[in-house]
PDB file of C-alpha atoms in Angstrom:
ATOM      1  CA  MET X   1     -47.963 -33.688  -2.463  1.00  0.00           C
ATOM      2  CA  ILE X   2     -44.624 -34.368  -4.698  1.00  0.00           C
ATOM      3  CA  PHE X   3     -44.803 -31.146  -6.300  1.00  0.00           C
ATOM      4  CA  TRP X   4     -45.419 -29.157  -3.086  1.00  0.00           C
ATOM      5  CA  LEU X   5     -42.066 -30.945  -1.595  1.00  0.00           C
ATOM      6  CA  ARG X   6     -39.986 -30.111  -4.592  1.00  0.00           C
ATOM      7  CA  ASN X   7     -41.190 -26.507  -4.865  1.00  0.00           C
ATOM      8  CA  LYS X   8     -40.451 -26.418  -0.955  1.00  0.00           C
ATOM      9  CA  LYS X   9     -36.653 -27.628  -1.807  1.00  0.00           C
ATOM     10  CA  ASN X  10     -36.433 -25.163  -4.417  1.00  0.00           C
ATOM     11  CA  ASN X  11     -37.510 -22.372  -2.512  1.00  0.00           C
ATOM     12  CA  LEU X  12     -35.304 -23.255   0.463  1.00  0.00           C
ATOM     13  CA  LEU X  13     -32.351 -23.786  -1.941  1.00  0.00           C
ATOM     14  CA  THR X  14     -32.938 -20.529  -3.475  1.00  0.00           C
ATOM     15  CA  VAL X  15     -33.127 -18.603   0.015  1.00  0.00           C
ATOM     16  CA  LEU X  16     -29.901 -20.257   1.177  1.00  0.00           C
ATOM     17  CA  LEU X  17     -28.377 -19.164  -1.978  1.00  0.00           C
ATOM     18  CA  ILE X  18     -29.400 -15.535  -1.491  1.00  0.00           C
ATOM     19  CA  ILE X  19     -28.317 -15.744   2.225  1.00  0.00           C
ATOM     20  CA  ALA X  20     -25.026 -17.101   0.927  1.00  0.00           C
ATOM     21  CA  PHE X  21     -24.319 -14.303  -1.506  1.00  0.00           C
ATOM     22  CA  LEU X  22     -25.581 -11.453   0.947  1.00  0.00           C
ATOM     23  CA  VAL X  23     -22.995 -12.871   3.835  1.00  0.00           C
ATOM     24  CA  SER X  24     -20.416 -13.034   1.036  1.00  0.00           C
ATOM     25  CA  PHE X  25     -21.124  -9.506  -0.184  1.00  0.00           C
ATOM     26  CA  CYS X  26     -21.011  -8.079   3.245  1.00  0.00           C
ATOM     27  CA  SER X  27     -17.871  -9.821   4.535  1.00  0.00           C
ATOM     28  CA  SER X  28     -16.010  -8.430   1.595  1.00  0.00           C
ATOM     29  CA  ALA X  29     -17.496  -5.129   1.589  1.00  0.00           C
ATOM     30  CA  PHE X  30     -16.638  -4.689   5.425  1.00  0.00           C
ATOM     31  CA  SER X  31     -13.315  -6.717   5.703  1.00  0.00           C
ATOM     32  CA  SER X  32     -11.028  -4.256   4.314  1.00  0.00           C
ATOM     33  CA  SER X  33     -12.130  -0.672   3.446  1.00  0.00           C
ATOM     34  CA  PHE X  34      -8.653  -0.069   1.987  1.00  0.00           C
ATOM     35  CA  ARG X  35      -9.242   0.373  -1.631  1.00  0.00           C
ATOM     36  CA  LYS X  36      -9.308   3.492  -4.143  1.00  0.00           C
ATOM     37  CA  GLY X  37     -11.592   6.103  -2.965  1.00  0.00           C
ATOM     38  CA  PHE X  38     -11.283   5.081   0.589  1.00  0.00           C
ATOM     39  CA  PRO X  39      -9.444   6.861   3.657  1.00  0.00           C
ATOM     40  CA  ALA X  40      -6.226   5.141   4.170  1.00  0.00           C
ATOM     41  CA  PRO X  41      -5.948   3.222   7.637  1.00  0.00           C
ATOM     42  CA  ASN X  42      -3.973   5.490  10.072  1.00  0.00           C
ATOM     43  CA  PHE X  43      -0.684   3.760  11.295  1.00  0.00           C
ATOM     44  CA  THR X  44       2.190   4.814  13.464  1.00  0.00           C
ATOM     45  CA  LEU X  45       5.767   3.337  12.933  1.00  0.00           C
ATOM     46  CA  LYS X  46       9.323   4.328  13.690  1.00  0.00           C
ATOM     47  CA  THR X  47      11.378   5.773  11.171  1.00  0.00           C
ATOM     48  CA  ILE X  48      15.153   4.338  10.285  1.00  0.00           C
ATOM     49  CA  ASP X  49      16.429   6.983  12.448  1.00  0.00           C
ATOM     50  CA  GLY X  50      14.333   6.024  15.506  1.00  0.00           C
ATOM     51  CA  LYS X  51      11.562   9.017  15.175  1.00  0.00           C
ATOM     52  CA  THR X  52       7.760   8.268  15.205  1.00  0.00           C
ATOM     53  CA  PHE X  53       5.956   8.698  12.283  1.00  0.00           C
ATOM     54  CA  ASN X  54       2.330   8.962  12.078  1.00  0.00           C
ATOM     55  CA  LEU X  55       0.189   9.035   9.036  1.00  0.00           C
ATOM     56  CA  ALA X  56      -2.431  11.324  10.405  1.00  0.00           C
ATOM     57  CA  ASP X  57       0.155  14.173  10.874  1.00  0.00           C
ATOM     58  CA  TYR X  58       0.425  14.520   6.875  1.00  0.00           C
ATOM     59  CA  LYS X  59      -3.308  15.104   6.346  1.00  0.00           C
ATOM     60  CA  GLU X  60      -3.636  18.206   4.503  1.00  0.00           C
ATOM     61  CA  LYS X  61       0.258  19.004   4.416  1.00  0.00           C
ATOM     62  CA  GLN X  62       1.145  17.063   1.045  1.00  0.00           C
ATOM     63  CA  LYS X  63      -0.554  17.425  -2.570  1.00  0.00           C
ATOM     64  CA  LEU X  64       0.301  13.423  -2.775  1.00  0.00           C
ATOM     65  CA  LEU X  65       1.773  11.433  -0.497  1.00  0.00           C
ATOM     66  CA  ILE X  66       3.341   8.067  -1.859  1.00  0.00           C
ATOM     67  CA  LEU X  67       3.666   5.026   0.373  1.00  0.00           C
ATOM     68  CA  TYR X  68       6.287   2.594  -1.119  1.00  0.00           C
ATOM     69  CA  PHE X  69       6.284  -0.563   0.484  1.00  0.00           C
ATOM     70  CA  CYS X  70       9.535  -2.513  -0.159  1.00  0.00           C
ATOM     71  CA  ASN X  71      12.342  -4.714   1.117  1.00  0.00           C
ATOM     72  CA  ASN X  72      15.949  -3.662   0.083  1.00  0.00           C
ATOM     73  CA  GLU X  73      16.556  -7.590  -0.261  1.00  0.00           C
ATOM     74  CA  ASN X  74      14.130  -7.452  -2.986  1.00  0.00           C
ATOM     75  CA  GLU X  75      15.522  -6.409  -6.432  1.00  0.00           C
ATOM     76  CA  ASP X  76      12.326  -5.092  -7.729  1.00  0.00           C
ATOM     77  CA  SER X  77      12.084  -2.767  -4.747  1.00  0.00           C
ATOM     78  CA  ILE X  78      15.698  -1.477  -5.467  1.00  0.00           C
ATOM     79  CA  CYS X  79      15.066  -0.804  -9.122  1.00  0.00           C
ATOM     80  CA  GLY X  80      11.616   0.745  -8.406  1.00  0.00           C
ATOM     81  CA  ILE X  81      12.722   3.286  -5.704  1.00  0.00           C
ATOM     82  CA  GLU X  82      15.631   4.404  -7.936  1.00  0.00           C
ATOM     83  CA  GLU X  83      13.767   5.271 -10.855  1.00  0.00           C
ATOM     84  CA  LEU X  84      10.864   7.060  -8.651  1.00  0.00           C
ATOM     85  CA  ALA X  85      13.752   9.133  -6.960  1.00  0.00           C
ATOM     86  CA  GLU X  86      15.025   9.995 -10.437  1.00  0.00           C
ATOM     87  CA  TYR X  87      11.946  10.771 -11.605  1.00  0.00           C
ATOM     88  CA  PHE X  88      11.175  13.217  -8.347  1.00  0.00           C
ATOM     89  CA  GLU X  89      14.708  14.856  -8.952  1.00  0.00           C
ATOM     90  CA  GLN X  90      14.137  15.654 -12.587  1.00  0.00           C
ATOM     91  CA  ARG X  91      10.619  16.754 -12.572  1.00  0.00           C
ATOM     92  CA  ILE X  92       8.650  17.718  -9.300  1.00  0.00           C
ATOM     93  CA  ILE X  93      11.168  19.554  -7.076  1.00  0.00           C
ATOM     94  CA  GLU X  94       8.687  22.328  -6.449  1.00  0.00           C
ATOM     95  CA  GLU X  95       5.549  20.225  -5.872  1.00  0.00           C
ATOM     96  CA  LYS X  96       4.110  19.311  -2.500  1.00  0.00           C
ATOM     97  CA  TYR X  97       4.559  15.506  -2.935  1.00  0.00           C
ATOM     98  CA  GLN X  98       6.580  13.197  -0.538  1.00  0.00           C
ATOM     99  CA  VAL X  99       7.604   9.487  -0.762  1.00  0.00           C
ATOM    100  CA  ILE X 100       7.353   7.269   2.047  1.00  0.00           C
ATOM    101  CA  MET X 101       9.234   4.097   2.255  1.00  0.00           C
ATOM    102  CA  ILE X 102       8.135   1.391   4.266  1.00  0.00           C
ATOM    103  CA  ASN X 103      10.691  -1.426   4.875  1.00  0.00           C
ATOM    104  CA  SER X 104       8.636  -4.453   5.329  1.00  0.00           C
ATOM    105  CA  ARG X 105      11.495  -6.453   6.376  1.00  0.00           C
ATOM    106  CA  LYS X 106      10.589  -8.405   9.676  1.00  0.00           C
ATOM    107  CA  LYS X 107      12.531  -8.992  12.758  1.00  0.00           C
ATOM    108  CA  LEU X 108      15.644  -6.468  12.158  1.00  0.00           C
ATOM    109  CA  LYS X 109      18.251  -6.378  14.545  1.00  0.00           C
ATOM    110  CA  GLU X 110      20.214  -3.250  14.978  1.00  0.00           C
ATOM    111  CA  GLU X 111      23.016  -4.156  12.719  1.00  0.00           C
ATOM    112  CA  ASP X 112      20.194  -4.782   9.971  1.00  0.00           C
ATOM    113  CA  ILE X 113      18.824  -1.162  10.721  1.00  0.00           C
ATOM    114  CA  ILE X 114      22.252   0.233  10.158  1.00  0.00           C
ATOM    115  CA  GLN X 115      22.944  -1.736   7.033  1.00  0.00           C
ATOM    116  CA  ILE X 116      19.389  -0.550   5.316  1.00  0.00           C
ATOM    117  CA  LYS X 117      20.271   3.053   6.395  1.00  0.00           C
ATOM    118  CA  GLU X 118      23.760   2.714   4.736  1.00  0.00           C
ATOM    119  CA  PHE X 119      22.306   0.945   1.752  1.00  0.00           C
ATOM    120  CA  TRP X 120      19.784   3.583   0.946  1.00  0.00           C
ATOM    121  CA  THR X 121      22.308   6.548   1.682  1.00  0.00           C
ATOM    122  CA  ASN X 122      24.585   5.008  -0.694  1.00  0.00           C
ATOM    123  CA  LYS X 123      22.146   4.767  -3.519  1.00  0.00           C
ATOM    124  CA  LYS X 124      21.501   8.536  -2.515  1.00  0.00           C
ATOM    125  CA  ILE X 125      17.692   7.997  -1.772  1.00  0.00           C
ATOM    126  CA  SER X 126      16.655  10.432   0.765  1.00  0.00           C
ATOM    127  CA  PHE X 127      12.712   9.569   1.234  1.00  0.00           C
ATOM    128  CA  THR X 128      11.636   8.830   4.733  1.00  0.00           C
ATOM    129  CA  ILE X 129      12.201   5.174   5.467  1.00  0.00           C
ATOM    130  CA  LEU X 130      10.023   3.339   7.879  1.00  0.00           C
ATOM    131  CA  LEU X 131      10.422   0.199   9.578  1.00  0.00           C
ATOM    132  CA  ASP X 132       7.434  -2.142   9.597  1.00  0.00           C
ATOM    133  CA  ILE X 133       9.354  -5.011  11.773  1.00  0.00           C
ATOM    134  CA  GLN X 134       6.263  -6.490  12.930  1.00  0.00           C
ATOM    135  CA  GLY X 135       4.398  -6.503   9.519  1.00  0.00           C
ATOM    136  CA  GLU X 136       1.158  -4.781  10.906  1.00  0.00           C
ATOM    137  CA  VAL X 137       1.057  -2.225   8.495  1.00  0.00           C
ATOM    138  CA  SER X 138       1.615  -4.224   5.750  1.00  0.00           C
ATOM    139  CA  ASN X 139      -0.945  -6.625   6.607  1.00  0.00           C
ATOM    140  CA  LEU X 140      -3.317  -3.493   7.345  1.00  0.00           C
ATOM    141  CA  TYR X 141      -2.874  -2.498   3.612  1.00  0.00           C
ATOM    142  CA  ASN X 142      -3.121  -5.728   2.168  1.00  0.00           C
ATOM    143  CA  ILE X 143       0.483  -5.723   0.768  1.00  0.00           C
ATOM    144  CA  GLU X 144       0.994  -9.258  -0.856  1.00  0.00           C
ATOM    145  CA  VAL X 145       3.657  -8.344  -3.180  1.00  0.00           C
ATOM    146  CA  LEU X 146       6.936  -6.169  -2.931  1.00  0.00           C
ATOM    147  CA  PRO X 147       7.297  -3.262  -4.160  1.00  0.00           C
ATOM    148  CA  THR X 148       3.707  -1.865  -4.018  1.00  0.00           C
ATOM    149  CA  THR X 149       3.221   1.765  -4.388  1.00  0.00           C
ATOM    150  CA  ILE X 150      -0.279   3.580  -2.922  1.00  0.00           C
ATOM    151  CA  PHE X 151      -0.652   7.200  -3.687  1.00  0.00           C
ATOM    152  CA  LEU X 152      -2.668   9.100  -1.051  1.00  0.00           C
ATOM    153  CA  ALA X 153      -4.384  12.327  -1.945  1.00  0.00           C
ATOM    154  CA  LYS X 154      -4.071  15.147   0.803  1.00  0.00           C
ATOM    155  CA  ASN X 155      -7.014  14.016   2.590  1.00  0.00           C
ATOM    156  CA  LEU X 156      -5.391  10.609   2.654  1.00  0.00           C
ATOM    157  CA  VAL X 157      -7.952   9.096   0.340  1.00  0.00           C
ATOM    158  CA  VAL X 158      -6.203   6.364  -1.552  1.00  0.00           C
ATOM    159  CA  LYS X 159      -6.085   7.626  -5.236  1.00  0.00           C
ATOM    160  CA  ARG X 160      -4.168   4.601  -6.559  1.00  0.00           C
ATOM    161  CA  ILE X 161      -2.413   1.480  -6.113  1.00  0.00           C
ATOM    162  CA  TYR X 162       0.434  -0.178  -7.923  1.00  0.00           C
ATOM    163  CA  PRO X 163       1.091  -3.618  -6.907  1.00  0.00           C
ATOM    164  CA  GLY X 164       4.270  -5.313  -7.826  1.00  0.00           C
ATOM    165  CA  LEU X 165       5.896  -2.526  -9.754  1.00  0.00           C
ATOM    166  CA  ILE X 166       6.896  -3.544 -13.134  1.00  0.00           C
ATOM    167  CA  SER X 167       8.156  -1.102 -15.914  1.00  0.00           C
ATOM    168  CA  LYS X 168       4.750  -0.894 -17.536  1.00  0.00           C
ATOM    169  CA  GLN X 169       2.817   0.106 -14.477  1.00  0.00           C
ATOM    170  CA  GLN X 170       5.908   2.416 -13.458  1.00  0.00           C
ATOM    171  CA  ASN X 171       5.168   4.238 -16.753  1.00  0.00           C
ATOM    172  CA  LEU X 172       1.573   4.402 -16.049  1.00  0.00           C
ATOM    173  CA  MET X 173       2.265   5.799 -12.453  1.00  0.00           C
ATOM    174  CA  PHE X 174       4.693   8.655 -13.770  1.00  0.00           C
ATOM    175  CA  GLN X 175       2.260   9.513 -16.401  1.00  0.00           C
ATOM    176  CA  TYR X 176      -0.470   9.915 -13.421  1.00  0.00           C
ATOM    177  CA  LEU X 177       2.152  12.065 -11.557  1.00  0.00           C
TER     178      LEU X 177
END
């Protein structure tokens, strides 16, 4: 009788562990399909000029679309984008690459937007700048550190993700390009 109870407890424990593993695996597999090899989630944001930008409009139009999540108050964001812009100016003018900057600073006022526009214009950065004022796109893409660079293939499938760009990662990113 004791043996039967002990086996029953072990069997029950085994079944519970298997169920817990399956629930954990399924929730992580389905909670966010944003990762390398998966289609990028679509989004619509306003540009710094007040125009509407929809990611789906860029499908099959660019060889590579680079989403650069940043905040002009973050020193790493500034340094990273300046080096990226310099790289593009020197090497791949004729290619169909496009960099889209997504400013993740929340609760922007009109004067903040004007400051951001002037800031990047003074730095001679001419990439499209989107405003993620509500943080919806940053949340959708699980952005935890700035800057984060995401490479999308022409079919808008995620090719590479570079969170928290540092010089070593930036060199790898440039080699990938």
